mmCIF file of C-alpha atoms in Angstrom:
data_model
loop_
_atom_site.group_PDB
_atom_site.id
_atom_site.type_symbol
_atom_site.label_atom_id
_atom_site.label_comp_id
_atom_site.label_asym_id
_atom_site.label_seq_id
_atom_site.Cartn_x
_atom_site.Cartn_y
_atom_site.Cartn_z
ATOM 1 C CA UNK A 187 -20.283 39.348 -67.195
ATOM 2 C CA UNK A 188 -21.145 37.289 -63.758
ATOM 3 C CA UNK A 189 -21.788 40.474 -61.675
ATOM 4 C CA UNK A 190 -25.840 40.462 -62.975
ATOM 5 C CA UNK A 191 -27.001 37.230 -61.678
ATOM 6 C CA UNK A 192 -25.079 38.202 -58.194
ATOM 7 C CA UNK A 193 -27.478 40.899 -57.693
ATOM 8 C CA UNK A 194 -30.650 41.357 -55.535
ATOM 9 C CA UNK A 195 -33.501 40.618 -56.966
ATOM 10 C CA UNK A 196 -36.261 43.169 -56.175
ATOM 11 C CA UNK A 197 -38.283 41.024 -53.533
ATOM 12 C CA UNK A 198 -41.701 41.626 -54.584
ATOM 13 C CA UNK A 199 -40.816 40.513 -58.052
ATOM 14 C CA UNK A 200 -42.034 36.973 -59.342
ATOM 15 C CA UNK A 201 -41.557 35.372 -63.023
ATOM 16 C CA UNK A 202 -43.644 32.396 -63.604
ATOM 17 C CA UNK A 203 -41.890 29.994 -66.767
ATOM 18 C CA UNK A 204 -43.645 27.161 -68.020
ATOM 19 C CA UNK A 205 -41.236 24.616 -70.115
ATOM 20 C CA UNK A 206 -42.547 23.133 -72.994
ATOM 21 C CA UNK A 207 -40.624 20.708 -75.554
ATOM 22 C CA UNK A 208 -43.096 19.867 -79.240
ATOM 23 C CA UNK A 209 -45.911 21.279 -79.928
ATOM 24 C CA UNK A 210 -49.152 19.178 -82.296
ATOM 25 C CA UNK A 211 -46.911 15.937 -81.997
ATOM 26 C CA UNK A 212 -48.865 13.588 -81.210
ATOM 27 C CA UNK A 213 -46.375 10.966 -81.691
ATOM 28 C CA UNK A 214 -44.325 11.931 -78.174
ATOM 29 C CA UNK A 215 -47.323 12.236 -75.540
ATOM 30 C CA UNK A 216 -45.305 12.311 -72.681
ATOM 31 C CA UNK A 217 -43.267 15.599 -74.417
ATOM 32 C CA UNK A 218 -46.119 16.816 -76.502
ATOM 33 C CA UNK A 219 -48.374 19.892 -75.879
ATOM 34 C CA UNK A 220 -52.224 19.770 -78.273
ATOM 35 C CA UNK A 221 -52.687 23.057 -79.764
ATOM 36 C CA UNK A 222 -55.556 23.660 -78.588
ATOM 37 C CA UNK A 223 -54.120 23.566 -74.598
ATOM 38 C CA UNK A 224 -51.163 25.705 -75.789
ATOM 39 C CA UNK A 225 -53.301 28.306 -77.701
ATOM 40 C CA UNK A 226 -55.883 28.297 -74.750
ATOM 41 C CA UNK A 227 -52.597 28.995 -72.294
ATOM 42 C CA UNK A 228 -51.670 31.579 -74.667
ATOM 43 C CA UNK A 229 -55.087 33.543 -74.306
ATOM 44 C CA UNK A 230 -55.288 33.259 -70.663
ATOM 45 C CA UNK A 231 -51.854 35.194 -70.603
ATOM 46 C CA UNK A 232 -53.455 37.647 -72.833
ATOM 47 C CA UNK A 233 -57.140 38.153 -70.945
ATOM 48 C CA UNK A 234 -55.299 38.120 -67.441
ATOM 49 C CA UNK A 235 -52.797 40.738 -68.827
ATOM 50 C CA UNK A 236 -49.627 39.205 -68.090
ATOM 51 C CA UNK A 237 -46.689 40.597 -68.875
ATOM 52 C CA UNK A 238 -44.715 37.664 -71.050
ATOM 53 C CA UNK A 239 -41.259 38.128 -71.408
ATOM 54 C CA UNK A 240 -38.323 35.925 -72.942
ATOM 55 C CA UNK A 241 -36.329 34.538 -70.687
ATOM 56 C CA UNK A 242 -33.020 37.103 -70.445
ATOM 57 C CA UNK A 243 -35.657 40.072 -70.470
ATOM 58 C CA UNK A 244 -37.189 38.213 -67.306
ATOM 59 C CA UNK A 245 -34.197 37.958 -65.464
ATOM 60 C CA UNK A 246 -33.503 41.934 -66.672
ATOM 61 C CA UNK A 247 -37.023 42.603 -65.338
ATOM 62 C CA UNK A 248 -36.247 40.934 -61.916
ATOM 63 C CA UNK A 249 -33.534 43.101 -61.255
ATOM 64 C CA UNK A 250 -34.600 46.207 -62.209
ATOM 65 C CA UNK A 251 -36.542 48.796 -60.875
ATOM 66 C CA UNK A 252 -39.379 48.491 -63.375
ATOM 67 C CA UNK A 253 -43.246 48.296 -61.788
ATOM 68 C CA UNK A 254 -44.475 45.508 -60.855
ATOM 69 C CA UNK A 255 -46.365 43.355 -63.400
ATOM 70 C CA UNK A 256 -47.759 39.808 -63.628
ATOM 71 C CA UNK A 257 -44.717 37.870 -66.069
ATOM 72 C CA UNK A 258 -44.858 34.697 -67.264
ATOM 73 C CA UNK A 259 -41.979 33.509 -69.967
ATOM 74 C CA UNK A 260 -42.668 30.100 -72.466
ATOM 75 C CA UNK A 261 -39.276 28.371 -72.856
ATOM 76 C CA UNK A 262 -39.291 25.569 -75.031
ATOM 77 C CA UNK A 263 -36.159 22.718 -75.161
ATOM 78 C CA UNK A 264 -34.422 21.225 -77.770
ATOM 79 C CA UNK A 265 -35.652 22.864 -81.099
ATOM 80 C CA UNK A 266 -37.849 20.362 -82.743
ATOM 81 C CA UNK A 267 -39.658 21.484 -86.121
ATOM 82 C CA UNK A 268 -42.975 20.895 -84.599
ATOM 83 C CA UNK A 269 -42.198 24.871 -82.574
ATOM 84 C CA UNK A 270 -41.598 25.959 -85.934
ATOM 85 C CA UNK A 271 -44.392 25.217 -87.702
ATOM 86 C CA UNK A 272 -46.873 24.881 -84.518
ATOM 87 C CA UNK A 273 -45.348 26.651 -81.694
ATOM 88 C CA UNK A 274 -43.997 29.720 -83.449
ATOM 89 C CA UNK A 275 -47.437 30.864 -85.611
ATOM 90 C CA UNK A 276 -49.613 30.792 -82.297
ATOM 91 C CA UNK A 277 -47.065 32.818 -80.355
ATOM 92 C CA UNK A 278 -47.242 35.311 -83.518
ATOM 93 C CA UNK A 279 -50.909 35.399 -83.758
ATOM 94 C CA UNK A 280 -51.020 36.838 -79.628
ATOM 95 C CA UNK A 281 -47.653 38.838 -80.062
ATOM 96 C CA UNK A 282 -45.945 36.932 -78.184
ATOM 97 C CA UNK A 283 -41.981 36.486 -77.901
ATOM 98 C CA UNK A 284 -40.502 32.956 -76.096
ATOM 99 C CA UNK A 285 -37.007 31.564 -75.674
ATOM 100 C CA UNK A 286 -35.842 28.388 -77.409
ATOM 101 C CA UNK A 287 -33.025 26.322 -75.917
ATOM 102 C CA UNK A 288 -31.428 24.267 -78.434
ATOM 103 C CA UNK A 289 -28.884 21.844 -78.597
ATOM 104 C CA UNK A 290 -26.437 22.729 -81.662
ATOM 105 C CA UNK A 291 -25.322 18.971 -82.731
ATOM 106 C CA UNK A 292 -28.729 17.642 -83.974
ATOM 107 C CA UNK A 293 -29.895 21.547 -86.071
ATOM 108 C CA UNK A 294 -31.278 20.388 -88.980
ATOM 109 C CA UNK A 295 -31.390 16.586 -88.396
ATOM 110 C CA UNK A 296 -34.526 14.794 -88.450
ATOM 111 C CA UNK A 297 -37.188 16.427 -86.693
ATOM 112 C CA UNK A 298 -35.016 19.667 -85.464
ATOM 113 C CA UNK A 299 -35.534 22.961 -86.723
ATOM 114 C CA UNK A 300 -32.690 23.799 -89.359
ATOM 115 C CA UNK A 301 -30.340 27.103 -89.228
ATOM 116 C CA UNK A 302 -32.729 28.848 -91.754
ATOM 117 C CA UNK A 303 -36.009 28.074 -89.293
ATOM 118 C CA UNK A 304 -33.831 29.125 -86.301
ATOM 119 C CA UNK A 305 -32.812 32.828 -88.356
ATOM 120 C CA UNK A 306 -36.368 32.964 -88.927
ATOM 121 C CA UNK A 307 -37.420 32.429 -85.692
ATOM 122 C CA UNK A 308 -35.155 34.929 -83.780
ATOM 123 C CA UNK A 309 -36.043 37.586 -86.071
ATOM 124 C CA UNK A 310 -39.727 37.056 -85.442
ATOM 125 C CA UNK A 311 -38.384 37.945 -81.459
ATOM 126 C CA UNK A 312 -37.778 34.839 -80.136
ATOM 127 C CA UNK A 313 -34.881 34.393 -77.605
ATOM 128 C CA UNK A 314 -32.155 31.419 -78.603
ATOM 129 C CA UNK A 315 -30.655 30.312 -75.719
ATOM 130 C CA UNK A 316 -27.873 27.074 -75.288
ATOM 131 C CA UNK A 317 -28.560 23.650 -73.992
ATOM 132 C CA UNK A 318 -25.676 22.506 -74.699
ATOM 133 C CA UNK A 319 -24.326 20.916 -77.617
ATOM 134 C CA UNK A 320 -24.694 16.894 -77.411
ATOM 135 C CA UNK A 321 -27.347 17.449 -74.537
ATOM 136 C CA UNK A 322 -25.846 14.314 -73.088
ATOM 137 C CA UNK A 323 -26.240 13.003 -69.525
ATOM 138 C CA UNK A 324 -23.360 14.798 -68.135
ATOM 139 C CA UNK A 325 -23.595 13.166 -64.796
ATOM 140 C CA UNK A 326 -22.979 9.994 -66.038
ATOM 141 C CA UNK A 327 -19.535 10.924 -67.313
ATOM 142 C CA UNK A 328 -16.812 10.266 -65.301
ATOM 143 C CA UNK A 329 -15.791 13.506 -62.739
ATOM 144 C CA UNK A 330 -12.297 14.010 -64.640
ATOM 145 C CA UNK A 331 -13.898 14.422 -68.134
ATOM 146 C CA UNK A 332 -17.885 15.741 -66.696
ATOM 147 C CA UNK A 333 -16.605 19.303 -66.633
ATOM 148 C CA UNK A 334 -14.007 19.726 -69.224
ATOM 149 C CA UNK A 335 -16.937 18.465 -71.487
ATOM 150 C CA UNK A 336 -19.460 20.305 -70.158
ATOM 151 C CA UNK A 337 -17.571 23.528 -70.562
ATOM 152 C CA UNK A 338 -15.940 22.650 -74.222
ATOM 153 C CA UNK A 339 -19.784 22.347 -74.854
ATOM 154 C CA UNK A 340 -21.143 25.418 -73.906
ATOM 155 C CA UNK A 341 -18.649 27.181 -75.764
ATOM 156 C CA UNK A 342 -19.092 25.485 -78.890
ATOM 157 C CA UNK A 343 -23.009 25.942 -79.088
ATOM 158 C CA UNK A 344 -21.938 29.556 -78.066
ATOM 159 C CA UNK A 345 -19.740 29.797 -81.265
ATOM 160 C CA UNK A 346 -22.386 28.149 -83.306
ATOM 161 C CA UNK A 347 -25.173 30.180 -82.716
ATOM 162 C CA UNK A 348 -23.084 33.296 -82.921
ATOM 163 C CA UNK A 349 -21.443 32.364 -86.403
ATOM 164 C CA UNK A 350 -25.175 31.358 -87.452
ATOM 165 C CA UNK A 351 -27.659 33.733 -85.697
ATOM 166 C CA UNK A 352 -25.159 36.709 -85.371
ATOM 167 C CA UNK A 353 -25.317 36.685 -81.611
ATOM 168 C CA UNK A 354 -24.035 34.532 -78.404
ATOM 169 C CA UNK A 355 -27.370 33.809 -76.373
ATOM 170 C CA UNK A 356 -26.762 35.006 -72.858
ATOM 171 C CA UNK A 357 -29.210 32.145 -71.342
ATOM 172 C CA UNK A 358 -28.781 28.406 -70.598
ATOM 173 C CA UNK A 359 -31.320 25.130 -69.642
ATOM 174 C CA UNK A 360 -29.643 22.422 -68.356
ATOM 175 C CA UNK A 361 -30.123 18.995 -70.557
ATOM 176 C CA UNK A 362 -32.748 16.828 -68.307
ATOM 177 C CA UNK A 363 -32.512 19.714 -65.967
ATOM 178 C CA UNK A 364 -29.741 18.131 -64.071
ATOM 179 C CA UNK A 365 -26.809 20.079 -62.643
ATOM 180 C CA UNK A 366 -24.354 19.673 -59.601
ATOM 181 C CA UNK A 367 -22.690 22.475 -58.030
ATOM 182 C CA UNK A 368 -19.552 22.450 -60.402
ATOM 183 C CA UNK A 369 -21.517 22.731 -63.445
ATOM 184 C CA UNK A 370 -23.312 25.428 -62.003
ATOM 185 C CA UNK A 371 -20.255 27.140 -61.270
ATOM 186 C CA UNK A 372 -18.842 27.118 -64.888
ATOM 187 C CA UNK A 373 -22.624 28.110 -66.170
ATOM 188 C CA UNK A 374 -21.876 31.082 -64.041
ATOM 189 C CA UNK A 375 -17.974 31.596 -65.032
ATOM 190 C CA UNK A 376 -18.782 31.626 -68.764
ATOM 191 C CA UNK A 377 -20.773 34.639 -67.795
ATOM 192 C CA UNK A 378 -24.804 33.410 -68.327
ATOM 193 C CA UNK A 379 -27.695 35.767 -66.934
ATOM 194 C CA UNK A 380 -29.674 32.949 -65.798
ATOM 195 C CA UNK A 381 -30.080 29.641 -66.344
ATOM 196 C CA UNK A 382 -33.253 27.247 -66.398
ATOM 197 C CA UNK A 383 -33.809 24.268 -64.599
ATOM 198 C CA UNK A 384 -36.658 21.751 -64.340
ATOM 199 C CA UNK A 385 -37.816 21.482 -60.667
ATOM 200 C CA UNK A 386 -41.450 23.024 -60.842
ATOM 201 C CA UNK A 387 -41.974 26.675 -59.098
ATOM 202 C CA UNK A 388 -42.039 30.362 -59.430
ATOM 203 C CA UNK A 389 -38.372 32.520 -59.735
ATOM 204 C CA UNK A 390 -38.926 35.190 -56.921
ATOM 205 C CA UNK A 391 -36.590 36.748 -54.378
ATOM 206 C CA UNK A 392 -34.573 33.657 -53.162
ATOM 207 C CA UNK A 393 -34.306 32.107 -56.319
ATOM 208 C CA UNK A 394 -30.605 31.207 -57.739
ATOM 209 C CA UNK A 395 -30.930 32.747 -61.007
ATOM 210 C CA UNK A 396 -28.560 30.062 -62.368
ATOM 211 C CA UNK A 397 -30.790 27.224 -61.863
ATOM 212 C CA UNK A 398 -34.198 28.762 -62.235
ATOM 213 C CA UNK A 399 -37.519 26.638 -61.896
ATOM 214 C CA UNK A 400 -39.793 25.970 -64.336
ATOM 215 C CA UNK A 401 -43.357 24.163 -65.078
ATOM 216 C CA UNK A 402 -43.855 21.464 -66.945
ATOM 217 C CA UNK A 403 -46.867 22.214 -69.943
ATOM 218 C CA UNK A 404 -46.633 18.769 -71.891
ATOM 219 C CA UNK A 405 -49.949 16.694 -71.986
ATOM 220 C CA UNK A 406 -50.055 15.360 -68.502
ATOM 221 C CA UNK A 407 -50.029 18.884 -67.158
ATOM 222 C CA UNK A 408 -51.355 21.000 -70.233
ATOM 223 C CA UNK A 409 -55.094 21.334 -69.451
ATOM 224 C CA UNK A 410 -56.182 25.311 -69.148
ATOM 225 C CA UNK A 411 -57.168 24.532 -65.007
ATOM 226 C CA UNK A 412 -53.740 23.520 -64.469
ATOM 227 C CA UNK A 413 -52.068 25.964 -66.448
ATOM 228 C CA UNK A 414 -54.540 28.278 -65.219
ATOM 229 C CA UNK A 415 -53.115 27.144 -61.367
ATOM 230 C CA UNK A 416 -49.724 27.617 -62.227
ATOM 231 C CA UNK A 417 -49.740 30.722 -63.469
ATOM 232 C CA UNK A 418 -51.113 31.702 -60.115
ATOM 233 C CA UNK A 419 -48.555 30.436 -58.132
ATOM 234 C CA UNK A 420 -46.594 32.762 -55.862
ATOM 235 C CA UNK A 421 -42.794 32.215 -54.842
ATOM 236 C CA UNK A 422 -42.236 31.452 -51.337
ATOM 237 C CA UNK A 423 -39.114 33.240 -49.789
ATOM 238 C CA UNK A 424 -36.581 30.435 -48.389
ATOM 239 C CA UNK A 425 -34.085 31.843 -46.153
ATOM 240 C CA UNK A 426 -31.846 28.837 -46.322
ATOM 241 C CA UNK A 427 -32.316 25.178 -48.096
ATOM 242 C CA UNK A 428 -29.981 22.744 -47.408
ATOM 243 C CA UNK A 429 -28.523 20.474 -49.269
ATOM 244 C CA UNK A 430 -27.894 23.349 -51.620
ATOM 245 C CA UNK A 431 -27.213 20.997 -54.213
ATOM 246 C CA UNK A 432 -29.697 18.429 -56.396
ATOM 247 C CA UNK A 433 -27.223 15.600 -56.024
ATOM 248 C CA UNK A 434 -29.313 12.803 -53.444
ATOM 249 C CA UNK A 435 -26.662 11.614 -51.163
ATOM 250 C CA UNK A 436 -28.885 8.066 -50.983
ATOM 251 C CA UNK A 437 -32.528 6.999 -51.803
ATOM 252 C CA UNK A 438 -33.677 8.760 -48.415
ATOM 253 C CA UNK A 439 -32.376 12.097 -48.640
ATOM 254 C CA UNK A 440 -33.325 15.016 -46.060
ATOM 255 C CA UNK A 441 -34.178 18.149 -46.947
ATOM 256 C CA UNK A 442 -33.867 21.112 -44.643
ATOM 257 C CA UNK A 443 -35.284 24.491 -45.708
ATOM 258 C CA UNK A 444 -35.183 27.586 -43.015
ATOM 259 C CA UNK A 445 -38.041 29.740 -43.794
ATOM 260 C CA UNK A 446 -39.315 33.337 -41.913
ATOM 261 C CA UNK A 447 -41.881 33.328 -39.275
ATOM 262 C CA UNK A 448 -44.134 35.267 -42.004
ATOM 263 C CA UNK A 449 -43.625 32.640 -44.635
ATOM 264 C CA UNK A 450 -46.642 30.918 -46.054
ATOM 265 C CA UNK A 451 -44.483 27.090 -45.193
ATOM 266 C CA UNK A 452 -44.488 28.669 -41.621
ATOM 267 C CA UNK A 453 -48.161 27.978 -41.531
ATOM 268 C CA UNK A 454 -49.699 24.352 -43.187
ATOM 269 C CA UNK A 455 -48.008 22.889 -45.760
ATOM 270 C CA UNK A 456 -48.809 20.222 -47.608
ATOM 271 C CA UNK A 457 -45.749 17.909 -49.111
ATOM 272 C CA UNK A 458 -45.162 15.799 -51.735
ATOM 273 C CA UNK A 459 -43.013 13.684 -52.542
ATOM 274 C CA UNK A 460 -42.602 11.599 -56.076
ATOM 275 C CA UNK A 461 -42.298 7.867 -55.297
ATOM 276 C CA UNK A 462 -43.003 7.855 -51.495
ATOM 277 C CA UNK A 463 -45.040 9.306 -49.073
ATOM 278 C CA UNK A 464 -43.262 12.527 -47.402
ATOM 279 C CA UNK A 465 -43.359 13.535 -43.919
ATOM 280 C CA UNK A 466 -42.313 17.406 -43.149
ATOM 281 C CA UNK A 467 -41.335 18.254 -39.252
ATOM 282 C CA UNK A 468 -40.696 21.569 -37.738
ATOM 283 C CA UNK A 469 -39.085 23.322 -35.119
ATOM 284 C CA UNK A 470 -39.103 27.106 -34.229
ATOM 285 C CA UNK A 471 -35.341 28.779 -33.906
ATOM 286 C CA UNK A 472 -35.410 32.688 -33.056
ATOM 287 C CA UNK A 473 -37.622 33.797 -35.666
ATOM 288 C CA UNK A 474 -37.273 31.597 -38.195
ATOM 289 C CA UNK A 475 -38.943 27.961 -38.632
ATOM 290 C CA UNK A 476 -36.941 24.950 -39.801
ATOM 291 C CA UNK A 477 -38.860 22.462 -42.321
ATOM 292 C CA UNK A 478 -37.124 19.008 -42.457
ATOM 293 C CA UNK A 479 -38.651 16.925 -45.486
ATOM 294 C CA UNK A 480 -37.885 13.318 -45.273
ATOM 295 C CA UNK A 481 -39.695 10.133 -47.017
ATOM 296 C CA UNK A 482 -41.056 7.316 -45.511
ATOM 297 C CA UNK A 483 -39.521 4.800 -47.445
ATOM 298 C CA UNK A 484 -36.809 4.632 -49.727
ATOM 299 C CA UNK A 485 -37.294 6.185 -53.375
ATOM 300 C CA UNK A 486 -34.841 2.911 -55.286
ATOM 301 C CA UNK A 487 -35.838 2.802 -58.682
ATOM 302 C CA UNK A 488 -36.165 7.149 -59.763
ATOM 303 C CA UNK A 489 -33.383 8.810 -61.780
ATOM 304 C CA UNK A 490 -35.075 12.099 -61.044
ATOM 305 C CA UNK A 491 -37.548 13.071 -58.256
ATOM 306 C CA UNK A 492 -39.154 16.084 -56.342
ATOM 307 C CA UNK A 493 -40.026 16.991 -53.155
ATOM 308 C CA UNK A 494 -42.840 19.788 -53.519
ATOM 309 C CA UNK A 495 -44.393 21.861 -50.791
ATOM 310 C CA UNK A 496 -47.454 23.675 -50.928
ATOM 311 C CA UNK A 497 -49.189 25.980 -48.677
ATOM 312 C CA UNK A 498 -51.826 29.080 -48.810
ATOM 313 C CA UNK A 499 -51.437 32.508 -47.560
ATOM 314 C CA UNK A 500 -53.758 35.320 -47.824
ATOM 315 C CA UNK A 501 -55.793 33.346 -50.684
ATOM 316 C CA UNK A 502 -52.714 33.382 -52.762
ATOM 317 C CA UNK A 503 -50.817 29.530 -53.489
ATOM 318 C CA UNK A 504 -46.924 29.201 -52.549
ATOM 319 C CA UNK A 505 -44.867 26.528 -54.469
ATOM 320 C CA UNK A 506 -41.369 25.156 -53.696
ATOM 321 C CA UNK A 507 -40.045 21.669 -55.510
ATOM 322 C CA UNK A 508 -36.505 20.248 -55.062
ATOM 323 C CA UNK A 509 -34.895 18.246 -57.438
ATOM 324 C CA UNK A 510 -32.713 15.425 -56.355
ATOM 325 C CA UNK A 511 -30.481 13.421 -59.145
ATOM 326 C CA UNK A 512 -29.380 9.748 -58.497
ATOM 327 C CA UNK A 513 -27.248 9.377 -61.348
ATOM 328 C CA UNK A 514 -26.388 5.178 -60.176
ATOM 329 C CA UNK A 515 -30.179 5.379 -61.580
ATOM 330 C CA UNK A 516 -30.244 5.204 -65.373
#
């Protein structure tokens, strides 16, 4: 079942997928989304006529030979109660479907939507996806147990949610959004369709479907001008990014992305870098353009940061973030 996420995505094709986590919680700001942001993102989708999609019927959509349409898709992590009681009757009241990543070993503890809520909430069309079982820091175990874990993981949340919901999800989000190339490899050898991420940007034509980006919609970022920005961001075609991996080899690492002469980065672009200021250089080679992304200063005390580029084209807004993991950070 690996062939799909092999194939070509149609390159005019774009899915923007915001990532949200509890929903009218106002005890968790930092993970939170108000109801009246999420309901307000929730009409713009509507007025602007997007087409919104769960996540597998995304990926589906991006490889098929359907029309193009505007597509957003509303994943939400973990399974907390506050989807089911908050999330889940706004997405009913506009018609529309979402995919839920949950974690299998905390169902029906406290705060976490139970078995029953989770029947009840596939049947009312949305998408139940696996984020692993323990959703444990898997880079902090040691390399000779990281992937045996990982992997005996997967398959047990698989083999829950089948014996409970009646079928294996064929989507995955990485816990934390953090991922080296190994676990990406056994995402894609147990046979997944795609597989979310949480680096910020739009899935298009040069996107790995097995680490697809997403935007973040808690509080910080959950007013209607940013959602409204985000939802209008385009996905810029990168020919080549290296390192192809999110692991930071040091607290200065060097990003090189190869872009085409009729890319949007080939043009302006702004960077930006969490925890230092960035600096972007670039040189011309045939027709192509070579971006190298460095910071200024060393980025010490970050578990987690992005480098982002920006640039306009044509009135429309490209987006590109790359994650980089330091797991020595805890």
């Amino acid at each position: 079942g690996c062939a799909k996420s092999e194939s070509i995505i149609d390159s005019d094709k774009e899915v923007v997928c915001f990532v949200y986590h509890r929903f009218g919680d106002d005890r968790y700001p930092s993970t939170n989304t108000d109801l009246k942001d999420f309901e307000a993102h929730l009409q713009y989708l509507k007025d602007q006529n997007y087409q919104v999609l769960t996540f597998e019927d995304a990926i589906d959509y991006l490889q098929s030979n359907e029309d193009l349409k505007k597509t957003a898709v509303i994943t939400v992590d973990d399974g907390y109660e506050s989807f089911y009681d908050n999330g889940l009757p706004l997405l009913k009241k506009y018609g529309f479907p979402a995919t839920l990543f949950i974690n299998t070993e905390t169902v029906g503890g406290a705060s976490y939507m139970d078995w029953k809520q989770l029947k009840s909430a596939s049947e009312a069309g949305i998408e139940i996806g696996n984020h692993t079982h323990s959703h444990a820091y898997f880079l902090n175990q040691p390399e000779a147990k990281r992937y045996s874990n990982f992997k005996e993981e997967l398959q047990l949340t698989q083999n829950l949610i089948k014996e409970h919901l009646g079928e294996e999800p064929t989507t995955f989000a990485y816990p934390y959004g953090e991922l080296d190339n190994e676990m990406l490899s056994i995402v894609k050898e147990l046979g997944f369709k795609g597989a979310a991420a949480q680096n910020s940007g739009v899935i298009g034509s040069s996107t790995n479907l097995l680490r697809c980006p997403r935007f973040p919609m808690s509080e910080n970022y959950a007013a209607l001008d940013k959602f409204k920005s985000k939802a209008n961001m385009h996905h810029p075609a990168i020919n080549e990014e290296d390192p192809g991996t999110f692991m930071a080899n040091g607290n200065q690492p060097k990003l090189t992305l190869k872009v085409g002469a009729d890319s949007p980065f080939a043009g302006a672009a702004n960077v930006f870098i969490q925890g230092a200021e960035g600096s972007i250089s670039k040189t011309e080679s045939g027709d192509e353009f070579i971006l190298t992304i460095t910071p200024k200063s060393a980025i010490s005390n970050r578990r987690r940061f992005l480098y982002t580029l920006t640039a306009q084209k044509d009135g429309q807004w490209y987006w590109y973030s790359h994650l980089w993991i330091n797991p020595d950070v805890n």
